Short mmCIF file of C-alpha atoms and ligand atoms in Angstrom, two decimals:
data_model
loop_
_atom_site.label_atom_id
_atom_site.label_comp_id
_atom_site.label_asym_id
_atom_site.label_seq_id
_atom_site.Cartn_x
_atom_site.Cartn_y
_atom_site.Cartn_z
CA MET A 1110 5.29 -12.39 -31.24
CA THR A 1111 3.59 -11.48 -34.54
CA ALA A 1112 0.73 -9.25 -35.58
CA ARG A 1113 -1.16 -12.61 -35.75
CA VAL A 1114 -1.40 -12.62 -31.91
CA LYS A 1115 -4.64 -12.17 -30.65
CA GLN A 1116 -5.42 -11.33 -27.04
CA THR A 1117 -7.84 -11.87 -24.44
CA TRP A 1118 -8.20 -10.50 -20.96
CA ALA A 1119 -11.02 -9.29 -18.31
CA ALA A 1120 -10.58 -6.42 -15.94
CA LEU A 1121 -12.69 -6.45 -12.79
CA SER A 1122 -12.55 -4.41 -9.53
CA ASP A 1123 -15.12 -4.77 -6.53
CA ILE A 1124 -15.73 -2.74 -3.35
CA GLY A 1125 -16.49 -5.96 -1.08
CA ARG A 1126 -18.51 -6.68 1.51
CA VAL A 1127 -16.96 -3.94 3.99
CA ARG A 1128 -15.40 -0.88 2.93
CA THR A 1129 -17.43 2.05 2.07
CA HIS A 1130 -15.05 3.29 -0.95
CA ASN A 1131 -13.44 1.12 -3.57
CA GLU A 1132 -9.75 2.60 -3.37
CA ASP A 1133 -8.50 -0.07 -6.18
CA SER A 1134 -8.06 0.88 -9.50
CA VAL A 1135 -7.63 -1.09 -12.49
CA LEU A 1136 -6.63 -0.54 -16.05
CA ALA A 1137 -6.76 -3.09 -18.85
CA GLN A 1138 -5.27 -1.23 -22.13
CA PRO A 1139 -3.25 -4.20 -24.00
CA PRO A 1140 -0.31 -4.18 -23.91
CA LEU A 1141 -0.67 -2.53 -20.60
CA PHE A 1142 -2.28 -4.21 -17.68
CA VAL A 1143 -2.55 -2.57 -14.31
CA VAL A 1144 -3.90 -3.08 -10.44
CA ALA A 1145 -3.51 -0.31 -7.87
CA ASP A 1146 -4.27 -0.53 -4.62
CA GLY A 1147 -4.69 2.82 -3.06
CA LEU A 1148 -4.06 3.83 0.73
CA GLY A 1149 -4.82 6.66 3.06
CA GLY A 1150 -8.44 6.50 3.58
CA HIS A 1151 -11.69 8.64 2.99
CA GLU A 1152 -11.18 9.26 -0.80
CA ALA A 1153 -7.22 9.37 -0.83
CA GLY A 1154 -6.69 6.23 -1.73
CA GLU A 1155 -8.63 6.62 -4.71
CA VAL A 1156 -7.29 9.53 -5.89
CA ALA A 1157 -3.52 7.96 -5.21
CA SER A 1158 -4.44 4.70 -7.17
CA SER A 1159 -6.11 6.55 -9.89
CA MET A 1160 -3.90 8.99 -10.66
CA ALA A 1161 -0.55 6.55 -10.44
CA VAL A 1162 -2.31 4.43 -12.82
CA GLU A 1163 -3.27 7.36 -15.51
CA THR A 1164 0.42 8.26 -14.93
CA LEU A 1165 1.64 5.34 -15.98
CA ARG A 1166 -0.31 4.46 -18.79
CA ASP A 1167 1.21 7.76 -19.98
CA HIS A 1168 4.84 6.88 -19.20
CA ALA A 1169 4.95 2.88 -19.75
CA PRO A 1170 6.38 1.42 -22.67
CA ARG A 1171 4.40 0.05 -25.86
CA LYS A 1172 7.17 -3.33 -25.26
CA PRO A 1173 7.55 -5.60 -22.77
CA ASP A 1174 10.64 -3.61 -21.08
CA ALA A 1175 10.86 -4.33 -17.65
CA LYS A 1176 13.35 -1.37 -16.50
CA ALA A 1177 11.51 0.90 -18.63
CA LEU A 1178 8.05 -0.51 -17.15
CA ALA A 1179 9.48 0.28 -13.66
CA ARG A 1180 10.92 3.80 -14.55
CA ALA A 1181 7.06 4.86 -15.70
CA VAL A 1182 6.00 3.23 -11.74
CA ARG A 1183 8.52 5.83 -10.31
CA ALA A 1184 7.15 8.42 -12.60
CA ALA A 1185 3.80 7.75 -11.24
CA ASN A 1186 5.38 7.69 -7.69
CA ARG A 1187 6.75 11.25 -8.10
CA GLU A 1188 3.17 12.48 -9.62
CA VAL A 1189 1.29 10.97 -6.28
CA MET A 1190 3.84 12.79 -4.24
CA ARG A 1191 3.21 16.11 -6.15
CA ALA A 1192 -0.51 16.13 -5.80
CA ALA A 1193 -0.14 15.14 -2.03
CA ARG A 1194 1.93 18.31 -1.89
CA GLU A 1195 0.01 20.39 -3.55
CA GLY A 1196 -3.18 19.57 -1.60
CA LEU A 1197 -5.07 17.01 -4.13
CA GLY A 1198 -5.91 13.73 -2.21
CA ARG A 1199 -4.13 14.28 1.36
CA GLN A 1200 -0.78 14.17 2.66
CA GLY A 1201 0.21 10.52 3.56
CA MET A 1202 -1.64 9.00 0.47
CA GLY A 1203 -0.14 6.00 -1.33
CA THR A 1204 -0.84 3.11 -3.48
CA THR A 1205 0.72 -0.25 -4.51
CA MET A 1206 1.08 -0.98 -8.16
CA THR A 1207 1.58 -4.19 -10.09
CA ALA A 1208 1.85 -3.63 -14.03
CA ALA A 1209 2.35 -5.81 -16.83
CA ILE A 1210 3.04 -5.37 -20.79
CA VAL A 1211 2.12 -8.50 -22.25
CA GLU A 1212 3.40 -8.92 -26.10
CA GLY A 1213 2.49 -12.47 -27.06
CA THR A 1214 4.18 -14.71 -24.99
CA ARG A 1215 6.60 -12.29 -23.70
CA ILE A 1216 5.74 -10.54 -20.46
CA ALA A 1217 7.12 -7.52 -18.45
CA ILE A 1218 6.39 -6.44 -14.87
CA ALA A 1219 6.76 -3.81 -12.23
CA GLN A 1220 5.53 -4.04 -8.70
CA VAL A 1221 5.53 -2.49 -5.71
CA GLY A 1222 3.57 -3.28 -2.33
CA ASP A 1223 0.92 -6.72 -1.82
CA SER A 1224 -1.11 -6.70 -4.99
CA ARG A 1225 0.36 -9.38 -6.79
CA ALA A 1226 1.09 -10.99 -10.60
CA TYR A 1227 0.79 -14.91 -11.11
CA LEU A 1228 1.09 -17.02 -14.02
CA LEU A 1229 -1.12 -20.21 -14.33
CA HIS A 1230 0.94 -22.65 -16.11
CA ALA A 1231 -0.14 -26.23 -17.30
CA GLY A 1232 -2.51 -25.84 -14.73
CA GLN A 1233 -0.54 -24.41 -11.97
CA LEU A 1234 -0.44 -21.32 -10.06
CA GLU A 1235 2.83 -19.83 -9.64
CA ARG A 1236 3.38 -16.31 -7.89
CA VAL A 1237 5.36 -14.04 -10.10
CA THR A 1238 5.98 -11.07 -7.77
CA GLU A 1239 7.36 -11.32 -4.24
CA ASP A 1240 5.21 -8.63 -1.55
CA HIS A 1241 6.63 -6.04 -0.31
CA SER A 1242 4.90 -6.10 3.47
CA MET A 1243 5.76 -7.02 7.00
CA VAL A 1244 4.35 -10.42 6.65
CA ALA A 1245 6.17 -11.40 3.53
CA ASP A 1246 9.75 -9.95 5.29
CA MET A 1247 8.89 -11.93 8.38
CA ILE A 1248 8.21 -15.22 6.04
CA ARG A 1249 11.44 -15.11 3.80
CA MET A 1250 13.29 -14.76 7.58
CA GLY A 1251 11.70 -17.46 8.63
CA GLN A 1252 9.94 -16.02 11.60
CA LEU A 1253 6.16 -17.05 10.05
CA THR A 1254 4.76 -19.60 7.53
CA GLU A 1255 2.65 -18.65 4.73
CA ALA A 1256 -0.33 -20.03 6.70
CA GLU A 1257 0.07 -17.91 9.91
CA SER A 1258 0.71 -14.79 7.70
CA ARG A 1259 -3.22 -14.67 6.44
CA TYR A 1260 -4.05 -14.30 10.48
CA HIS A 1261 -1.20 -12.06 11.28
CA PRO A 1262 -2.37 -8.62 12.86
CA ASN A 1263 0.29 -6.60 10.64
CA ARG A 1264 -0.51 -8.72 7.45
CA SER A 1265 -1.91 -5.75 5.79
CA VAL A 1266 1.42 -3.54 6.60
CA ILE A 1267 3.17 -2.96 3.52
CA THR A 1268 6.45 -1.87 3.19
CA ARG A 1269 7.00 0.00 -0.07
CA ALA A 1270 3.93 2.14 -1.86
CA LEU A 1271 4.19 4.91 -4.42
CA GLY A 1272 3.57 8.47 -2.94
CA THR A 1273 5.79 8.45 -0.02
CA ASP A 1274 9.23 7.82 -0.84
CA PRO A 1275 10.88 9.81 -4.02
CA ASN A 1276 13.69 7.44 -4.27
CA MET A 1277 11.15 4.18 -4.33
CA THR A 1278 11.79 1.15 -7.12
CA ALA A 1279 9.43 -0.97 -8.66
CA ASP A 1280 10.85 -4.54 -8.96
CA PRO A 1281 11.00 -5.56 -12.63
CA TYR A 1282 10.38 -8.90 -13.62
CA GLU A 1283 10.53 -10.17 -17.17
CA PHE A 1284 9.47 -13.93 -18.76
CA ASP A 1285 8.82 -15.65 -21.31
CA ALA A 1286 5.35 -17.30 -20.72
CA ASP A 1287 3.60 -20.46 -23.45
CA PRO A 1288 0.66 -19.77 -25.20
CA GLY A 1289 -2.10 -21.04 -22.83
CA ASP A 1290 -0.61 -19.81 -19.94
CA ARG A 1291 -2.83 -17.28 -17.81
CA LEU A 1292 -1.65 -13.81 -15.86
CA LEU A 1293 -3.23 -12.79 -12.78
CA LEU A 1294 -2.83 -9.39 -11.46
CA CYS A 1295 -5.17 -9.08 -8.43
CA SER A 1296 -4.94 -6.91 -5.50
CA ASP A 1297 -4.34 -8.12 -1.73
CA GLY A 1298 -8.44 -7.94 -1.59
CA LEU A 1299 -8.43 -11.16 -3.19
CA THR A 1300 -5.53 -12.79 -1.95
CA SER A 1301 -6.50 -12.12 1.62
CA MET A 1302 -9.62 -14.00 1.18
CA LEU A 1303 -8.57 -17.08 -0.96
CA GLU A 1304 -5.70 -19.21 -0.63
CA ASP A 1305 -3.56 -19.67 -3.94
CA ALA A 1306 -4.95 -23.38 -4.62
CA ALA A 1307 -8.41 -21.97 -5.02
CA ILE A 1308 -7.30 -19.32 -7.28
CA GLY A 1309 -5.46 -21.52 -9.63
CA GLU A 1310 -8.32 -23.93 -9.42
CA MET A 1311 -10.93 -21.20 -10.45
CA LEU A 1312 -8.67 -19.70 -13.13
CA ALA A 1313 -8.01 -23.30 -14.52
CA GLN A 1314 -11.90 -24.09 -14.50
CA TYR A 1315 -13.10 -21.25 -16.22
CA ARG A 1316 -11.55 -20.72 -19.64
CA ASP A 1317 -13.46 -17.32 -20.53
CA PRO A 1318 -11.52 -14.74 -18.59
CA THR A 1319 -14.33 -12.59 -17.70
CA VAL A 1320 -16.27 -15.50 -16.19
CA ALA A 1321 -12.92 -16.38 -14.35
CA ALA A 1322 -12.60 -12.58 -12.97
CA ARG A 1323 -16.28 -12.84 -12.12
CA ALA A 1324 -15.87 -16.62 -10.45
CA LEU A 1325 -12.77 -15.27 -8.48
CA VAL A 1326 -14.33 -11.76 -7.03
CA ASP A 1327 -17.64 -13.83 -6.25
CA ALA A 1328 -15.53 -16.08 -3.99
CA ALA A 1329 -13.71 -13.65 -2.07
CA ASN A 1330 -16.78 -12.06 -1.34
CA ASP A 1331 -18.63 -15.27 -0.63
CA ALA A 1332 -15.09 -15.33 1.91
CA GLY A 1333 -15.85 -12.29 3.90
CA GLY A 1334 -14.94 -9.51 1.10
CA HIS A 1335 -12.99 -7.51 3.79
CA ASP A 1336 -11.17 -5.40 0.96
CA ASN A 1337 -11.61 -3.95 -2.13
CA ILE A 1338 -10.81 -6.79 -4.77
CA SER A 1339 -9.75 -6.35 -7.93
CA VAL A 1340 -8.54 -8.78 -10.81
CA VAL A 1341 -7.22 -8.33 -14.40
CA ILE A 1342 -6.66 -11.66 -16.53
CA VAL A 1343 -4.52 -11.80 -19.72
CA ASP A 1344 -4.51 -14.78 -21.46
CA VAL A 1345 -1.29 -15.62 -23.18
CA GLU A 1346 -1.78 -16.58 -26.62
CA GLY A 1347 0.86 -17.22 -29.12
CA GLU A 1348 2.40 -19.26 -31.80
CA GLY A 1349 4.52 -22.29 -31.41
CA SER A 1350 5.82 -22.22 -27.51
CA ARG A 1351 9.79 -21.63 -26.50
CA ALA A 1352 12.32 -23.66 -27.22
CA GLY A 1353 11.89 -26.69 -24.67
CA ALA A 1354 8.21 -25.59 -23.66
CA ALA A 1355 8.26 -27.66 -20.36
CA VAL A 1356 8.77 -25.03 -17.74
CA ASP A 1357 11.20 -25.57 -15.26
CA PRO A 1358 8.93 -24.39 -11.88
CA SER A 1359 11.86 -23.83 -9.85
CA GLY A 1360 12.45 -20.63 -11.28
CA THR A 1361 13.96 -20.22 -14.49
CA ARG A 1362 11.65 -16.98 -14.97
CA ALA A 1363 14.17 -14.34 -16.08
CA GLY A 1364 12.17 -12.28 -13.10
CA ARG A 1365 13.54 -14.02 -10.40
CA GLY A 1366 17.10 -13.97 -12.23
CA MET A 1367 16.65 -10.39 -12.23
CA LEU A 1368 16.02 -10.23 -8.67
CA ALA A 1369 19.43 -12.03 -8.07
CA ILE A 1370 21.40 -9.80 -10.46
CA ILE A 1371 19.97 -6.61 -8.61
CA GLY A 1372 22.27 -7.46 -5.85
CA TRP A 1373 22.88 -7.05 -2.48
CA VAL A 1374 23.00 -3.27 -2.02
CA LEU A 1375 19.82 -2.52 -3.76
CA LEU A 1376 18.51 -5.66 -1.53
CA PHE A 1377 19.86 -3.32 1.41
CA ALA A 1378 18.35 -0.36 0.05
CA VAL A 1379 15.22 -1.86 -0.32
CA VAL A 1380 14.75 -3.31 3.47
CA VAL A 1381 15.87 0.08 4.86
CA GLY A 1382 13.25 1.69 2.87
CA GLY A 1383 10.98 -1.18 3.29
CA ILE A 1384 11.41 -1.00 7.34
CA ALA A 1385 11.58 2.86 7.08
CA TYR A 1386 7.97 2.79 5.19
CA GLY A 1387 6.33 0.47 7.66
CA THR A 1388 7.57 2.24 10.87
CA TRP A 1389 6.13 5.66 9.07
CA ARG A 1390 3.05 3.54 8.42
CA TYR A 1391 2.90 2.40 11.63
CA ALA A 1392 3.36 5.72 13.51
CA TRP A 1393 0.81 7.33 10.96
CA SER A 1394 -1.94 5.57 12.22
CA ARG A 1395 -0.79 6.77 16.01
CA ALA A 1396 -1.87 9.92 17.64
CA TYR A 1397 -0.96 11.23 21.26
CA VAL A 1398 -2.28 14.27 23.02
CA THR A 1399 0.34 16.80 24.83
CA GLN A 1400 0.51 20.31 25.99
CA THR A 1401 1.91 22.97 24.19
CA ALA A 1402 2.00 26.90 24.44
CA SER A 1403 -0.38 28.97 23.06
CA ALA A 1404 0.64 32.34 21.35
CA ALA A 1405 1.16 34.79 23.85
CA PRO A 1406 -1.95 37.41 23.49
CA SER A 1407 0.17 40.63 24.19
CA GLU A 1408 4.26 41.02 24.83
CA GLY A 1409 4.82 40.27 28.10
CA ALA A 1410 1.58 38.22 28.48
CA THR A 1411 2.12 34.81 29.74
CA THR A 1412 1.38 31.96 27.43
CA THR A 1413 -1.07 29.58 28.58
CA ALA A 1414 -0.24 25.41 28.47
CA VAL A 1415 -2.85 24.50 26.36
CA VAL A 1416 -4.02 20.79 25.67
CA THR A 1417 -2.73 19.78 21.91
CA VAL A 1418 -3.43 16.76 19.93
CA TYR A 1419 -0.74 15.07 17.08
CA ARG A 1420 -1.29 12.37 14.44
CA GLY A 1421 1.79 10.26 14.63
CA VAL A 1422 4.37 9.66 17.38
CA PRO A 1423 6.72 12.18 19.02
CA GLY A 1424 9.90 12.50 18.09
CA THR A 1425 11.45 11.97 15.27
CA LEU A 1426 13.27 9.31 13.63
CA ALA A 1427 16.62 9.51 11.02
CA GLY A 1428 15.71 13.11 10.79
CA ILE A 1429 12.49 12.51 9.85
CA THR A 1430 9.32 14.03 11.94
CA LEU A 1431 6.90 11.45 12.25
CA ASN A 1432 3.89 13.81 13.44
CA GLN A 1433 1.45 16.46 12.43
CA LEU A 1434 -0.60 19.04 14.47
CA VAL A 1435 -4.22 18.48 14.36
CA GLU A 1436 -5.55 20.66 16.97
CA GLN A 1437 -4.36 23.38 19.56
CA THR A 1438 -7.19 23.57 21.56
CA THR A 1439 -7.94 26.26 23.74
CA ILE A 1440 -8.37 24.04 26.73
CA PRO A 1441 -5.80 25.07 29.65
CA VAL A 1442 -4.00 22.12 30.94
CA SER A 1443 -4.03 23.95 34.61
CA ALA A 1444 -7.65 23.43 34.56
CA LEU A 1445 -7.51 19.60 34.59
CA PRO A 1446 -7.54 17.78 37.65
CA PRO A 1447 -3.67 17.50 39.04
CA GLY A 1448 -3.33 13.70 37.70
CA ASP A 1449 -4.78 14.28 34.18
CA GLN A 1450 -2.11 17.60 34.00
CA ALA A 1451 0.89 15.09 34.65
CA LYS A 1452 0.05 12.79 32.12
CA VAL A 1453 -0.83 15.69 29.74
CA ALA A 1454 2.48 17.25 30.49
CA ARG A 1455 4.37 13.71 30.04
CA THR A 1456 1.95 13.35 26.54
CA VAL A 1457 -0.40 10.61 26.12
CA ARG A 1458 -0.06 8.29 23.68
CA LEU A 1459 -3.23 6.55 21.96
CA ASN A 1460 -3.72 4.07 19.18
CA ASN A 1461 -5.47 6.65 16.64
CA LEU A 1462 -6.85 9.90 16.41
CA SER A 1463 -10.53 9.10 17.41
CA ASP A 1464 -9.35 7.92 20.37
CA ALA A 1465 -7.16 11.20 21.05
CA GLU A 1466 -10.25 13.05 19.76
CA GLU A 1467 -12.75 11.55 22.92
CA LEU A 1468 -9.65 12.01 25.46
CA VAL A 1469 -10.14 15.90 24.28
CA ALA A 1470 -13.63 15.74 24.76
CA LYS A 1471 -13.39 14.39 28.23
CA TYR A 1472 -10.74 16.92 29.12
CA ARG A 1473 -12.62 19.73 27.57
CA ALA A 1474 -15.68 19.04 30.02
CA LEU A 1475 -13.45 18.83 32.49
CA ALA A 1476 -11.80 21.98 32.03
CA ALA A 1477 -15.49 23.48 31.53
CA ALA A 1478 -16.53 22.04 34.77
CA SER A 1479 -13.08 23.57 36.72
CA GLY A 1480 -13.99 27.18 35.52
CA VAL A 1481 -10.04 27.93 34.85
CA THR A 1482 -9.43 29.83 31.96
CA SER A 1483 -5.90 30.28 32.14
CA GLY A 1484 -2.15 28.62 33.11
CA THR A 1485 1.10 29.13 32.84
CA VAL A 1486 3.56 27.11 30.94
CA PRO A 1487 5.57 24.33 32.91
CA SER A 1488 9.29 24.29 32.05
CA ALA A 1489 9.39 20.69 30.98
CA SER A 1490 8.56 21.30 27.46
CA PRO A 1491 7.30 18.38 25.39
CA ASP A 1492 9.29 17.59 22.53
CA ALA A 1493 7.07 17.51 19.56
CA SER A 1494 6.85 19.71 16.95
CA ALA A 1495 4.52 21.10 14.85
CA THR A 1496 6.03 20.67 11.92
CA GLY A 1497 4.16 18.46 9.32
CA GLN A 1498 5.28 15.15 7.46
MG1 MG B 77 -6.39 -3.79 -0.56
#
């Protein structure tokens, strides 16, 4: 469009009512607008999302070119992975990313994860992007309804993110909006708290984007504020409208057409990649306690089987190790009661790392009470390896 087109927008990110950190990052630097929702716990999610946004800003095209924008998201992905390898943040950190370039009525979007883009057109809210999440896959397969997905235990499991897969791709969308339409980018802290209908009503009600952004964040907080809430609102302003301005809501938007063009081959890769990421993310939330051989103090000396904690799950999947050594303790397995010795030898799987650490504390107390200080390694060795992700 022409230089006479002005643009009004608002961006707001809020910690919510439950979380101790805001791991979301937003950017509003016309024509570029971004929402990224970091994952990884502690401060790692913040590192991942802010780093991804900064890298995207450096690589994003200046024009609404969805493919170029998707390439910039891939650059951000490589940067997050490089940072994790070099010890910034932590291994396993990641982030979603929903990025838009808006020029007049032309909009290009690239998206990874479950942060969304919506378009308010003629008072109706249309979802532009498709989530990369476990529940979205289940809805697409007809296994779950939208309403059920809001309460599903795996509703926050995403199947694609920046930071984990060097071959990750972003979904590109490109379309023409009409003057007066309103683009919304948001993290799941908004959409998990509010139904689409409520979001649409508020976007239609408050014409000032700053007021609308504040209203959305306040409503999400009033509904519980379970997660960080980020919203970016961009008002589409332009001269005239595209030919035949009546929008066909059934999907003439080029983004949907483009998804079809990407074709089955890419879709297959996406599904496989998604499943792998879902599996990895599940594995990474788990922990287990097993025995490993402590280093022999000198040549010919016997090694001791000691209690050892891993994050993840034992073994590998398609050649990928799904565990990482957390702690090889000095607790001899032989110091435990026979029942516990057998359990440790077989590997005790736990829901999370803090459960594992609790169990180790119990074993430490039992070992101290027994007075045993050394033992030998039984022949059945666990399949766990100490290699990290
Ligand atoms: Mg979130």
